[in-house]
């Protein structure tokens, strides 16, 4: 079983033939057994990369939000003197 303890964002295209969706689902489910902080997004009709502009924007927005939340939690701002 994978031992991933840090926050993880997973994104898959439903039509990916390089890394079929079922492999991503299995990995996600295995990691979630010990780590509830696993984000998942599936882009219908996409393959191993996003070709639809809206999917690119959505994915990068999710990455930005995930980094903002998780980096802030890991590194709170220093108090002013």
JSON list of N, CA and C in Angstrom, two decimals:
[
{"chain": "A", "resi": 1, "resn": "UNK", "atom": "N", "xyz": [0.84, -1.17, 0.00]},
{"chain": "A", "resi": 1, "resn": "UNK", "atom": "CA", "xyz": [0.00, 0.00, 0.00]},
{"chain": "A", "resi": 1, "resn": "UNK", "atom": "C", "xyz": [0.89, 1.24, 0.00]},
{"chain": "A", "resi": 2, "resn": "UNK", "atom": "N", "xyz": [0.57, 2.25, -0.83]},
{"chain": "A", "resi": 2, "resn": "UNK", "atom": "CA", "xyz": [1.38, 3.46, -0.86]},
{"chain": "A", "resi": 2, "resn": "UNK", "atom": "C", "xyz": [1.30, 4.21, 0.46]},
{"chain": "A", "resi": 3, "resn": "UNK", "atom": "N", "xyz": [2.43, 4.77, 0.88]},
{"chain": "A", "resi": 3, "resn": "UNK", "atom": "CA", "xyz": [2.47, 5.53, 2.11]},
{"chain": "A", "resi": 3, "resn": "UNK", "atom": "C", "xyz": [2.69, 7.00, 1.76]},
{"chain": "A", "resi": 4, "resn": "UNK", "atom": "N", "xyz": [1.63, 7.67, 1.38]},
{"chain": "A", "resi": 4, "resn": "UNK", "atom": "CA", "xyz": [1.67, 9.08, 1.03]},
{"chain": "A", "resi": 4, "resn": "UNK", "atom": "C", "xyz": [0.95, 9.82, 2.14]},
{"chain": "A", "resi": 5, "resn": "UNK", "atom": "N", "xyz": [1.69, 10.63, 2.89]},
{"chain": "A", "resi": 5, "resn": "UNK", "atom": "CA", "xyz": [1.09, 11.30, 4.03]},
{"chain": "A", "resi": 5, "resn": "UNK", "atom": "C", "xyz": [0.83, 12.78, 3.79]},
{"chain": "A", "resi": 6, "resn": "UNK", "atom": "N", "xyz": [1.40, 13.33, 2.75]},
{"chain": "A", "resi": 6, "resn": "UNK", "atom": "CA", "xyz": [1.22, 14.75, 2.44]},
{"chain": "A", "resi": 6, "resn": "UNK", "atom": "C", "xyz": [-0.03, 14.94, 1.57]},
{"chain": "A", "resi": 7, "resn": "UNK", "atom": "N", "xyz": [-0.56, 16.18, 1.54]},
{"chain": "A", "resi": 7, "resn": "UNK", "atom": "CA", "xyz": [-1.70, 16.45, 0.65]},
{"chain": "A", "resi": 7, "resn": "UNK", "atom": "C", "xyz": [-1.35, 16.09, -0.79]},
{"chain": "A", "resi": 8, "resn": "UNK", "atom": "N", "xyz": [-2.34, 15.57, -1.48]},
{"chain": "A", "resi": 8, "resn": "UNK", "atom": "CA", "xyz": [-2.13, 15.09, -2.84]},
{"chain": "A", "resi": 8, "resn": "UNK", "atom": "C", "xyz": [-3.31, 15.49, -3.71]},
{"chain": "A", "resi": 9, "resn": "UNK", "atom": "N", "xyz": [-3.03, 16.07, -4.86]},
{"chain": "A", "resi": 9, "resn": "UNK", "atom": "CA", "xyz": [-4.06, 16.41, -5.83]},
{"chain": "A", "resi": 9, "resn": "UNK", "atom": "C", "xyz": [-3.83, 15.54, -7.06]},
{"chain": "A", "resi": 10, "resn": "UNK", "atom": "N", "xyz": [-4.83, 14.75, -7.42]},
{"chain": "A", "resi": 10, "resn": "UNK", "atom": "CA", "xyz": [-4.73, 13.85, -8.56]},
{"chain": "A", "resi": 10, "resn": "UNK", "atom": "C", "xyz": [-5.72, 14.30, -9.63]},
{"chain": "A", "resi": 11, "resn": "UNK", "atom": "N", "xyz": [-5.26, 14.30, -10.87]},
{"chain": "A", "resi": 11, "resn": "UNK", "atom": "CA", "xyz": [-6.12, 14.68, -11.99]},
{"chain": "A", "resi": 11, "resn": "UNK", "atom": "C", "xyz": [-5.90, 13.70, -13.13]},
{"chain": "A", "resi": 12, "resn": "UNK", "atom": "N", "xyz": [-7.00, 13.26, -13.70]},
{"chain": "A", "resi": 12, "resn": "UNK", "atom": "CA", "xyz": [-6.95, 12.26, -14.77]},
{"chain": "A", "resi": 12, "resn": "UNK", "atom": "C", "xyz": [-7.91, 12.61, -15.89]},
{"chain": "A", "resi": 13, "resn": "UNK", "atom": "N", "xyz": [-7.50, 12.26, -17.09]},
{"chain": "A", "resi": 13, "resn": "UNK", "atom": "CA", "xyz": [-8.40, 12.32, -18.22]},
{"chain": "A", "resi": 13, "resn": "UNK", "atom": "C", "xyz": [-9.10, 10.98, -18.37]},
{"chain": "A", "resi": 14, "resn": "UNK", "atom": "N", "xyz": [-10.39, 11.03, -18.62]},
{"chain": "A", "resi": 14, "resn": "UNK", "atom": "CA", "xyz": [-11.17, 9.78, -18.70]},
{"chain": "A", "resi": 14, "resn": "UNK", "atom": "C", "xyz": [-10.74, 8.89, -19.85]},
{"chain": "A", "resi": 15, "resn": "UNK", "atom": "N", "xyz": [-10.14, 9.47, -20.89]},
{"chain": "A", "resi": 15, "resn": "UNK", "atom": "CA", "xyz": [-9.76, 8.71, -22.07]},
{"chain": "A", "resi": 15, "resn": "UNK", "atom": "C", "xyz": [-8.25, 8.46, -22.16]},
{"chain": "A", "resi": 16, "resn": "UNK", "atom": "N", "xyz": [-7.55, 8.58, -21.04]},
{"chain": "A", "resi": 16, "resn": "UNK", "atom": "CA", "xyz": [-6.10, 8.39, -21.02]},
{"chain": "A", "resi": 16, "resn": "UNK", "atom": "C", "xyz": [-5.76, 6.93, -21.32]},
{"chain": "A", "resi": 17, "resn": "UNK", "atom": "N", "xyz": [-4.95, 6.71, -22.35]},
{"chain": "A", "resi": 17, "resn": "UNK", "atom": "CA", "xyz": [-4.51, 5.35, -22.66]},
{"chain": "A", "resi": 17, "resn": "UNK", "atom": "C", "xyz": [-3.11, 5.08, -22.13]},
{"chain": "A", "resi": 18, "resn": "UNK", "atom": "N", "xyz": [-2.36, 6.13, -21.81]},
{"chain": "A", "resi": 18, "resn": "UNK", "atom": "CA", "xyz": [-1.01, 5.96, -21.26]},
{"chain": "A", "resi": 18, "resn": "UNK", "atom": "C", "xyz": [-1.08, 5.50, -19.81]},
{"chain": "A", "resi": 19, "resn": "UNK", "atom": "N", "xyz": [-1.92, 6.17, -19.02]},
{"chain": "A", "resi": 19, "resn": "UNK", "atom": "CA", "xyz": [-2.16, 5.78, -17.62]},
{"chain": "A", "resi": 19, "resn": "UNK", "atom": "C", "xyz": [-3.68, 5.68, -17.47]},
{"chain": "A", "resi": 20, "resn": "UNK", "atom": "N", "xyz": [-4.24, 4.52, -17.73]},
{"chain": "A", "resi": 20, "resn": "UNK", "atom": "CA", "xyz": [-5.70, 4.36, -17.70]},
{"chain": "A", "resi": 20, "resn": "UNK", "atom": "C", "xyz": [-6.30, 4.79, -16.35]},
{"chain": "A", "resi": 21, "resn": "UNK", "atom": "N", "xyz": [-7.48, 5.33, -16.44]},
{"chain": "A", "resi": 21, "resn": "UNK", "atom": "CA", "xyz": [-8.20, 5.87, -15.28]},
{"chain": "A", "resi": 21, "resn": "UNK", "atom": "C", "xyz": [-8.26, 4.88, -14.13]},
{"chain": "A", "resi": 22, "resn": "UNK", "atom": "N", "xyz": [-8.43, 3.62, -14.41]},
{"chain": "A", "resi": 22, "resn": "UNK", "atom": "CA", "xyz": [-8.56, 2.61, -13.36]},
{"chain": "A", "resi": 22, "resn": "UNK", "atom": "C", "xyz": [-7.32, 2.58, -12.47]},
{"chain": "A", "resi": 23, "resn": "UNK", "atom": "N", "xyz": [-6.13, 2.83, -13.03]},
{"chain": "A", "resi": 23, "resn": "UNK", "atom": "CA", "xyz": [-4.91, 2.85, -12.21]},
{"chain": "A", "resi": 23, "resn": "UNK", "atom": "C", "xyz": [-4.92, 4.04, -11.25]},
{"chain": "A", "resi": 24, "resn": "UNK", "atom": "N", "xyz": [-5.37, 5.17, -11.75]},
{"chain": "A", "resi": 24, "resn": "UNK", "atom": "CA", "xyz": [-5.48, 6.34, -10.88]},
{"chain": "A", "resi": 24, "resn": "UNK", "atom": "C", "xyz": [-6.49, 6.13, -9.77]},
{"chain": "A", "resi": 25, "resn": "UNK", "atom": "N", "xyz": [-7.62, 5.52, -10.11]},
{"chain": "A", "resi": 25, "resn": "UNK", "atom": "CA", "xyz": [-8.65, 5.26, -9.11]},
{"chain": "A", "resi": 25, "resn": "UNK", "atom": "C", "xyz": [-8.14, 4.30, -8.03]},
{"chain": "A", "resi": 26, "resn": "UNK", "atom": "N", "xyz": [-7.42, 3.29, -8.44]},
{"chain": "A", "resi": 26, "resn": "UNK", "atom": "CA", "xyz": [-6.86, 2.33, -7.48]},
{"chain": "A", "resi": 26, "resn": "UNK", "atom": "C", "xyz": [-5.85, 3.01, -6.56]},
{"chain": "A", "resi": 27, "resn": "UNK", "atom": "N", "xyz": [-4.98, 3.82, -7.13]},
{"chain": "A", "resi": 27, "resn": "UNK", "atom": "CA", "xyz": [-3.98, 4.52, -6.32]},
{"chain": "A", "resi": 27, "resn": "UNK", "atom": "C", "xyz": [-4.67, 5.49, -5.36]},
{"chain": "A", "resi": 28, "resn": "UNK", "atom": "N", "xyz": [-5.63, 6.26, -5.87]},
{"chain": "A", "resi": 28, "resn": "UNK", "atom": "CA", "xyz": [-6.38, 7.19, -5.02]},
{"chain": "A", "resi": 28, "resn": "UNK", "atom": "C", "xyz": [-7.02, 6.47, -3.85]},
{"chain": "A", "resi": 29, "resn": "UNK", "atom": "N", "xyz": [-7.70, 5.38, -4.12]},
{"chain": "A", "resi": 29, "resn": "UNK", "atom": "CA", "xyz": [-8.39, 4.63, -3.07]},
{"chain": "A", "resi": 29, "resn": "UNK", "atom": "C", "xyz": [-7.41, 4.07, -2.05]},
{"chain": "A", "resi": 30, "resn": "UNK", "atom": "N", "xyz": [-6.26, 3.60, -2.51]},
{"chain": "A", "resi": 30, "resn": "UNK", "atom": "CA", "xyz": [-5.26, 3.05, -1.59]},
{"chain": "A", "resi": 30, "resn": "UNK", "atom": "C", "xyz": [-4.69, 4.14, -0.69]},
{"chain": "A", "resi": 31, "resn": "UNK", "atom": "N", "xyz": [-4.39, 5.30, -1.26]},
{"chain": "A", "resi": 31, "resn": "UNK", "atom": "CA", "xyz": [-3.83, 6.40, -0.47]},
{"chain": "A", "resi": 31, "resn": "UNK", "atom": "C", "xyz": [-4.86, 6.93, 0.53]},
{"chain": "A", "resi": 32, "resn": "UNK", "atom": "N", "xyz": [-6.11, 7.02, 0.11]},
{"chain": "A", "resi": 32, "resn": "UNK", "atom": "CA", "xyz": [-7.16, 7.55, 0.99]},
{"chain": "A", "resi": 32, "resn": "UNK", "atom": "C", "xyz": [-7.40, 6.69, 2.23]},
{"chain": "A", "resi": 33, "resn": "UNK", "atom": "N", "xyz": [-6.96, 5.45, 2.21]},
{"chain": "A", "resi": 33, "resn": "UNK", "atom": "CA", "xyz": [-7.13, 4.60, 3.39]},
{"chain": "A", "resi": 33, "resn": "UNK", "atom": "C", "xyz": [-6.39, 5.17, 4.59]},
{"chain": "A", "resi": 34, "resn": "UNK", "atom": "N", "xyz": [-5.26, 5.85, 4.34]},
{"chain": "A", "resi": 34, "resn": "UNK", "atom": "CA", "xyz": [-4.46, 6.43, 5.42]},
{"chain": "A", "resi": 34, "resn": "UNK", "atom": "C", "xyz": [-4.30, 7.94, 5.33]},
{"chain": "A", "resi": 35, "resn": "UNK", "atom": "N", "xyz": [-4.81, 8.54, 4.28]},
{"chain": "A", "resi": 35, "resn": "UNK", "atom": "CA", "xyz": [-4.63, 9.97, 4.07]},
{"chain": "A", "resi": 35, "resn": "UNK", "atom": "C", "xyz": [-5.91, 10.56, 3.48]},
{"chain": "A", "resi": 36, "resn": "UNK", "atom": "N", "xyz": [-6.69, 11.24, 4.31]},
{"chain": "A", "resi": 36, "resn": "UNK", "atom": "CA", "xyz": [-7.95, 11.80, 3.81]},
{"chain": "A", "resi": 36, "resn": "UNK", "atom": "C", "xyz": [-7.75, 13.03, 2.92]},
{"chain": "A", "resi": 37, "resn": "UNK", "atom": "N", "xyz": [-6.53, 13.55, 2.86]},
{"chain": "A", "resi": 37, "resn": "UNK", "atom": "CA", "xyz": [-6.28, 14.79, 2.12]},
{"chain": "A", "resi": 37, "resn": "UNK", "atom": "C", "xyz": [-5.82, 14.49, 0.69]},
{"chain": "A", "resi": 38, "resn": "UNK", "atom": "N", "xyz": [-6.70, 13.81, -0.04]},
{"chain": "A", "resi": 38, "resn": "UNK", "atom": "CA", "xyz": [-6.43, 13.46, -1.43]},
{"chain": "A", "resi": 38, "resn": "UNK", "atom": "C", "xyz": [-7.53, 14.09, -2.30]},
{"chain": "A", "resi": 39, "resn": "UNK", "atom": "N", "xyz": [-7.12, 15.06, -3.11]},
{"chain": "A", "resi": 39, "resn": "UNK", "atom": "CA", "xyz": [-8.06, 15.67, -4.04]},
{"chain": "A", "resi": 39, "resn": "UNK", "atom": "C", "xyz": [-8.10, 14.87, -5.33]},
{"chain": "A", "resi": 40, "resn": "UNK", "atom": "N", "xyz": [-9.24, 14.86, -5.97]},
{"chain": "A", "resi": 40, "resn": "UNK", "atom": "CA", "xyz": [-9.41, 14.08, -7.20]},
{"chain": "A", "resi": 40, "resn": "UNK", "atom": "C", "xyz": [-10.25, 14.88, -8.18]},
{"chain": "A", "resi": 41, "resn": "UNK", "atom": "N", "xyz": [-9.81, 14.92, -9.42]},
{"chain": "A", "resi": 41, "resn": "UNK", "atom": "CA", "xyz": [-10.60, 15.51, -10.49]},
{"chain": "A", "resi": 41, "resn": "UNK", "atom": "C", "xyz": [-10.42, 14.66, -11.73]},
{"chain": "A", "resi": 42, "resn": "UNK", "atom": "N", "xyz": [-11.52, 14.46, -12.42]},
{"chain": "A", "resi": 42, "resn": "UNK", "atom": "CA", "xyz": [-11.50, 13.68, -13.67]},
{"chain": "A", "resi": 42, "resn": "UNK", "atom": "C", "xyz": [-12.07, 14.55, -14.77]},
{"chain": "A", "resi": 43, "resn": "UNK", "atom": "N", "xyz": [-11.33, 14.65, -15.87]},
{"chain": "A", "resi": 43, "resn": "UNK", "atom": "CA", "xyz": [-11.77, 15.44, -17.01]},
{"chain": "A", "resi": 43, "resn": "UNK", "atom": "C", "xyz": [-12.28, 14.51, -18.10]},
{"chain": "A", "resi": 44, "resn": "UNK", "atom": "N", "xyz": [-13.56, 14.56, -18.33]},
{"chain": "A", "resi": 44, "resn": "UNK", "atom": "CA", "xyz": [-14.18, 13.70, -19.34]},
{"chain": "A", "resi": 44, "resn": "UNK", "atom": "C", "xyz": [-13.72, 14.10, -20.74]},
{"chain": "A", "resi": 45, "resn": "UNK", "atom": "N", "xyz": [-13.37, 13.09, -21.52]},
{"chain": "A", "resi": 45, "resn": "UNK", "atom": "CA", "xyz": [-12.95, 13.31, -22.90]},
{"chain": "A", "resi": 45, "resn": "UNK", "atom": "C", "xyz": [-11.49, 13.69, -23.05]},
{"chain": "A", "resi": 46, "resn": "UNK", "atom": "N", "xyz": [-10.78, 13.90, -21.95]},
{"chain": "A", "resi": 46, "resn": "UNK", "atom": "CA", "xyz": [-9.37, 14.26, -22.03]},
{"chain": "A", "resi": 46, "resn": "UNK", "atom": "C", "xyz": [-8.52, 12.99, -21.99]},
{"chain": "A", "resi": 47, "resn": "UNK", "atom": "N", "xyz": [-7.29, 13.14, -22.48]},
{"chain": "A", "resi": 47, "resn": "UNK", "atom": "CA", "xyz": [-6.36, 12.01, -22.47]},
{"chain": "A", "resi": 47, "resn": "UNK", "atom": "C", "xyz": [-5.26, 12.27, -21.46]},
{"chain": "A", "resi": 48, "resn": "UNK", "atom": "N", "xyz": [-3.99, 12.07, -21.83]},
{"chain": "A", "resi": 48, "resn": "UNK", "atom": "CA", "xyz": [-2.86, 12.24, -20.92]},
{"chain": "A", "resi": 48, "resn": "UNK", "atom": "C", "xyz": [-2.35, 13.68, -21.03]},
{"chain": "A", "resi": 49, "resn": "UNK", "atom": "N", "xyz": [-3.20, 14.60, -20.68]},
{"chain": "A", "resi": 49, "resn": "UNK", "atom": "CA", "xyz": [-2.94, 16.03, -20.79]},
{"chain": "A", "resi": 49, "resn": "UNK", "atom": "C", "xyz": [-4.25, 16.71, -21.14]},
{"chain": "A", "resi": 50, "resn": "UNK", "atom": "N", "xyz": [-4.33, 17.99, -20.85]},
{"chain": "A", "resi": 50, "resn": "UNK", "atom": "CA", "xyz": [-5.61, 18.68, -21.06]},
{"chain": "A", "resi": 50, "resn": "UNK", "atom": "C", "xyz": [-5.52, 19.50, -22.34]},
{"chain": "A", "resi": 51, "resn": "UNK", "atom": "N", "xyz": [-6.47, 19.30, -23.22]},
{"chain": "A", "resi": 51, "resn": "UNK", "atom": "CA", "xyz": [-6.51, 20.03, -24.48]},
{"chain": "A", "resi": 51, "resn": "UNK", "atom": "C", "xyz": [-7.64, 21.05, -24.53]},
{"chain": "A", "resi": 52, "resn": "UNK", "atom": "N", "xyz": [-8.59, 20.91, -23.63]},
{"chain": "A", "resi": 52, "resn": "UNK", "atom": "CA", "xyz": [-9.71, 21.85, -23.56]},
{"chain": "A", "resi": 52, "resn": "UNK", "atom": "C", "xyz": [-9.31, 22.98, -22.63]},
{"chain": "A", "resi": 53, "resn": "UNK", "atom": "N", "xyz": [-9.42, 24.22, -23.09]},
{"chain": "A", "resi": 53, "resn": "UNK", "atom": "CA", "xyz": [-9.00, 25.37, -22.31]},
{"chain": "A", "resi": 53, "resn": "UNK", "atom": "C", "xyz": [-9.66, 25.41, -20.93]},
{"chain": "A", "resi": 54, "resn": "UNK", "atom": "N", "xyz": [-10.94, 25.12, -20.86]},
{"chain": "A", "resi": 54, "resn": "UNK", "atom": "CA", "xyz": [-11.65, 25.16, -19.58]},
{"chain": "A", "resi": 54, "resn": "UNK", "atom": "C", "xyz": [-11.06, 24.13, -18.60]},
{"chain": "A", "resi": 55, "resn": "UNK", "atom": "N", "xyz": [-10.63, 22.99, -19.10]},
{"chain": "A", "resi": 55, "resn": "UNK", "atom": "CA", "xyz": [-10.02, 21.98, -18.23]},
{"chain": "A", "resi": 55, "resn": "UNK", "atom": "C", "xyz": [-8.66, 22.44, -17.72]},
{"chain": "A", "resi": 56, "resn": "UNK", "atom": "N", "xyz": [-7.88, 23.10, -18.59]},
{"chain": "A", "resi": 56, "resn": "UNK", "atom": "CA", "xyz": [-6.60, 23.66, -18.17]},
{"chain": "A", "resi": 56, "resn": "UNK", "atom": "C", "xyz": [-6.79, 24.71, -17.08]},
{"chain": "A", "resi": 57, "resn": "UNK", "atom": "N", "xyz": [-7.74, 25.59, -17.28]},
{"chain": "A", "resi": 57, "resn": "UNK", "atom": "CA", "xyz": [-8.01, 26.64, -16.29]},
{"chain": "A", "resi": 57, "resn": "UNK", "atom": "C", "xyz": [-8.48, 26.03, -14.98]},
{"chain": "A", "resi": 58, "resn": "UNK", "atom": "N", "xyz": [-9.37, 25.05, -15.07]},
{"chain": "A", "resi": 58, "resn": "UNK", "atom": "CA", "xyz": [-9.87, 24.40, -13.86]},
{"chain": "A", "resi": 58, "resn": "UNK", "atom": "C", "xyz": [-8.74, 23.72, -13.11]},
{"chain": "A", "resi": 59, "resn": "UNK", "atom": "N", "xyz": [-7.90, 22.98, -13.81]},
{"chain": "A", "resi": 59, "resn": "UNK", "atom": "CA", "xyz": [-6.81, 22.26, -13.15]},
{"chain": "A", "resi": 59, "resn": "UNK", "atom": "C", "xyz": [-5.83, 23.23, -12.49]},
{"chain": "A", "resi": 60, "resn": "UNK", "atom": "N", "xyz": [-5.41, 24.25, -13.21]},
{"chain": "A", "resi": 60, "resn": "UNK", "atom": "CA", "xyz": [-4.45, 25.20, -12.63]},
{"chain": "A", "resi": 60, "resn": "UNK", "atom": "C", "xyz": [-5.06, 25.98, -11.47]},
{"chain": "A", "resi": 61, "resn": "UNK", "atom": "N", "xyz": [-6.35, 26.24, -11.51]},
{"chain": "A", "resi": 61, "resn": "UNK", "atom": "CA", "xyz": [-7.03, 26.88, -10.38]},
{"chain": "A", "resi": 61, "resn": "UNK", "atom": "C", "xyz": [-7.00, 25.96, -9.17]},
{"chain": "A", "resi": 62, "resn": "UNK", "atom": "N", "xyz": [-7.25, 24.69, -9.38]},
{"chain": "A", "resi": 62, "resn": "UNK", "atom": "CA", "xyz": [-7.20, 23.71, -8.28]},
{"chain": "A", "resi": 62, "resn": "UNK", "atom": "C", "xyz": [-5.79, 23.60, -7.70]},
{"chain": "A", "resi": 63, "resn": "UNK", "atom": "N", "xyz": [-4.78, 23.60, -8.56]},
{"chain": "A", "resi": 63, "resn": "UNK", "atom": "CA", "xyz": [-3.40, 23.55, -8.09]},
{"chain": "A", "resi": 63, "resn": "UNK", "atom": "C", "xyz": [-3.10, 24.78, -7.25]},
{"chain": "A", "resi": 64, "resn": "UNK", "atom": "N", "xyz": [-3.48, 25.94, -7.73]},
{"chain": "A", "resi": 64, "resn": "UNK", "atom": "CA", "xyz": [-3.25, 27.19, -7.01]},
{"chain": "A", "resi": 64, "resn": "UNK", "atom": "C", "xyz": [-3.92, 27.16, -5.64]},
{"chain": "A", "resi": 65, "resn": "UNK", "atom": "N", "xyz": [-5.18, 26.75, -5.61]},
{"chain": "A", "resi": 65, "resn": "UNK", "atom": "CA", "xyz": [-5.91, 26.69, -4.34]},
{"chain": "A", "resi": 65, "resn": "UNK", "atom": "C", "xyz": [-5.28, 25.68, -3.38]},
{"chain": "A", "resi": 66, "resn": "UNK", "atom": "N", "xyz": [-4.90, 24.53, -3.90]},
{"chain": "A", "resi": 66, "resn": "UNK", "atom": "CA", "xyz": [-4.29, 23.49, -3.08]},
{"chain": "A", "resi": 66, "resn": "UNK", "atom": "C", "xyz": [-2.97, 23.98, -2.48]},
{"chain": "A", "resi": 67, "resn": "UNK", "atom": "N", "xyz": [-2.14, 24.62, -3.30]},
{"chain": "A", "resi": 67, "resn": "UNK", "atom": "CA", "xyz": [-0.87, 25.14, -2.80]},
{"chain": "A", "resi": 67, "resn": "UNK", "atom": "C", "xyz": [-1.11, 26.23, -1.76]},
{"chain": "A", "resi": 68, "resn": "UNK", "atom": "N", "xyz": [-2.05, 27.12, -2.01]},
{"chain": "A", "resi": 68, "resn": "UNK", "atom": "CA", "xyz": [-2.32, 28.20, -1.06]},
{"chain": "A", "resi": 68, "resn": "UNK", "atom": "C", "xyz": [-2.74, 27.65, 0.29]},
{"chain": "A", "resi": 69, "resn": "UNK", "atom": "N", "xyz": [-3.64, 26.69, 0.30]},
{"chain": "A", "resi": 69, "resn": "UNK", "atom": "CA", "xyz": [-4.13, 26.11, 1.55]},
{"chain": "A", "resi": 69, "resn": "UNK", "atom": "C", "xyz": [-3.04, 25.32, 2.25]},
{"chain": "A", "resi": 70, "resn": "UNK", "atom": "N", "xyz": [-2.38, 24.45, 1.53]},
{"chain": "A", "resi": 70, "resn": "UNK", "atom": "CA", "xyz": [-1.43, 23.54, 2.16]},
{"chain": "A", "resi": 70, "resn": "UNK", "atom": "C", "xyz": [-0.11, 24.20, 2.52]},
{"chain": "A", "resi": 71, "resn": "UNK", "atom": "N", "xyz": [0.34, 25.16, 1.74]},
{"chain": "A", "resi": 71, "resn": "UNK", "atom": "CA", "xyz": [1.56, 25.87, 2.11]},
{"chain": "A", "resi": 71, "resn": "UNK", "atom": "C", "xyz": [1.31, 26.81, 3.28]},
{"chain": "A", "resi": 72, "resn": "UNK", "atom": "N", "xyz": [0.14, 27.42, 3.33]},
{"chain": "A", "resi": 72, "resn": "UNK", "atom": "CA", "xyz": [-0.19, 28.29, 4.46]},
{"chain": "A", "resi": 72, "resn": "UNK", "atom": "C", "xyz": [-0.26, 27.49, 5.76]},
{"chain": "A", "resi": 73, "resn": "UNK", "atom": "N", "xyz": [-0.81, 26.29, 5.68]},
{"chain": "A", "resi": 73, "resn": "UNK", "atom": "CA", "xyz": [-0.90, 25.44, 6.86]},
{"chain": "A", "resi": 73, "resn": "UNK", "atom": "C", "xyz": [0.47, 24.97, 7.31]},
{"chain": "A", "resi": 74, "resn": "UNK", "atom": "N", "xyz": [1.35, 24.70, 6.37]},
{"chain": "A", "resi": 74, "resn": "UNK", "atom": "CA", "xyz": [2.68, 24.20, 6.70]},
{"chain": "A", "resi": 74, "resn": "UNK", "atom": "C", "xyz": [3.63, 25.30, 7.15]},
{"chain": "A", "resi": 75, "resn": "UNK", "atom": "N", "xyz": [3.39, 26.52, 6.66]},
{"chain": "A", "resi": 75, "resn": "UNK", "atom": "CA", "xyz": [4.30, 27.64, 6.94]},
{"chain": "A", "resi": 75, "resn": "UNK", "atom": "C", "xyz": [3.48, 28.88, 7.29]},
{"chain": "A", "resi": 76, "resn": "UNK", "atom": "N", "xyz": [2.95, 28.95, 8.52]},
{"chain": "A", "resi": 76, "resn": "UNK", "atom": "CA", "xyz": [2.18, 30.14, 8.88]},
{"chain": "A", "resi": 76, "resn": "UNK", "atom": "C", "xyz": [3.07, 31.38, 8.87]},
{"chain": "A", "resi": 77, "resn": "UNK", "atom": "N", "xyz": [2.48, 32.55, 8.60]},
{"chain": "A", "resi": 77, "resn": "UNK", "atom": "CA", "xyz": [3.28, 33.77, 8.54]},
{"chain": "A", "resi": 77, "resn": "UNK", "atom": "C", "xyz": [3.92, 34.08, 9.89]},
{"chain": "A", "resi": 78, "resn": "UNK", "atom": "N", "xyz": [5.08, 34.67, 9.85]},
{"chain": "A", "resi": 78, "resn": "UNK", "atom": "CA", "xyz": [5.76, 35.06, 11.07]},
{"chain": "A", "resi": 78, "resn": "UNK", "atom": "C", "xyz": [5.09, 36.29, 11.68]},
{"chain": "A", "resi": 79, "resn": "UNK", "atom": "N", "xyz": [5.08, 36.34, 12.99]},
{"chain": "A", "resi": 79, "resn": "UNK", "atom": "CA", "xyz": [4.49, 37.50, 13.68]},
{"chain": "A", "resi": 79, "resn": "UNK", "atom": "C", "xyz": [5.39, 38.71, 13.47]},
{"chain": "A", "resi": 80, "resn": "UNK", "atom": "N", "xyz": [4.79, 39.87, 13.33]},
{"chain": "A", "resi": 80, "resn": "UNK", "atom": "CA", "xyz": [5.56, 41.10, 13.19]},
{"chain": "A", "resi": 80, "resn": "UNK", "atom": "C", "xyz": [6.16, 41.48, 14.55]},
{"chain": "A", "resi": 81, "resn": "UNK", "atom": "N", "xyz": [7.36, 42.05, 14.53]},
{"chain": "A", "resi": 81, "resn": "UNK", "atom": "CA", "xyz": [8.00, 42.43, 15.82]},
{"chain": "A", "resi": 81, "resn": "UNK", "atom": "C", "xyz": [7.30, 43.58, 16.50]}
]
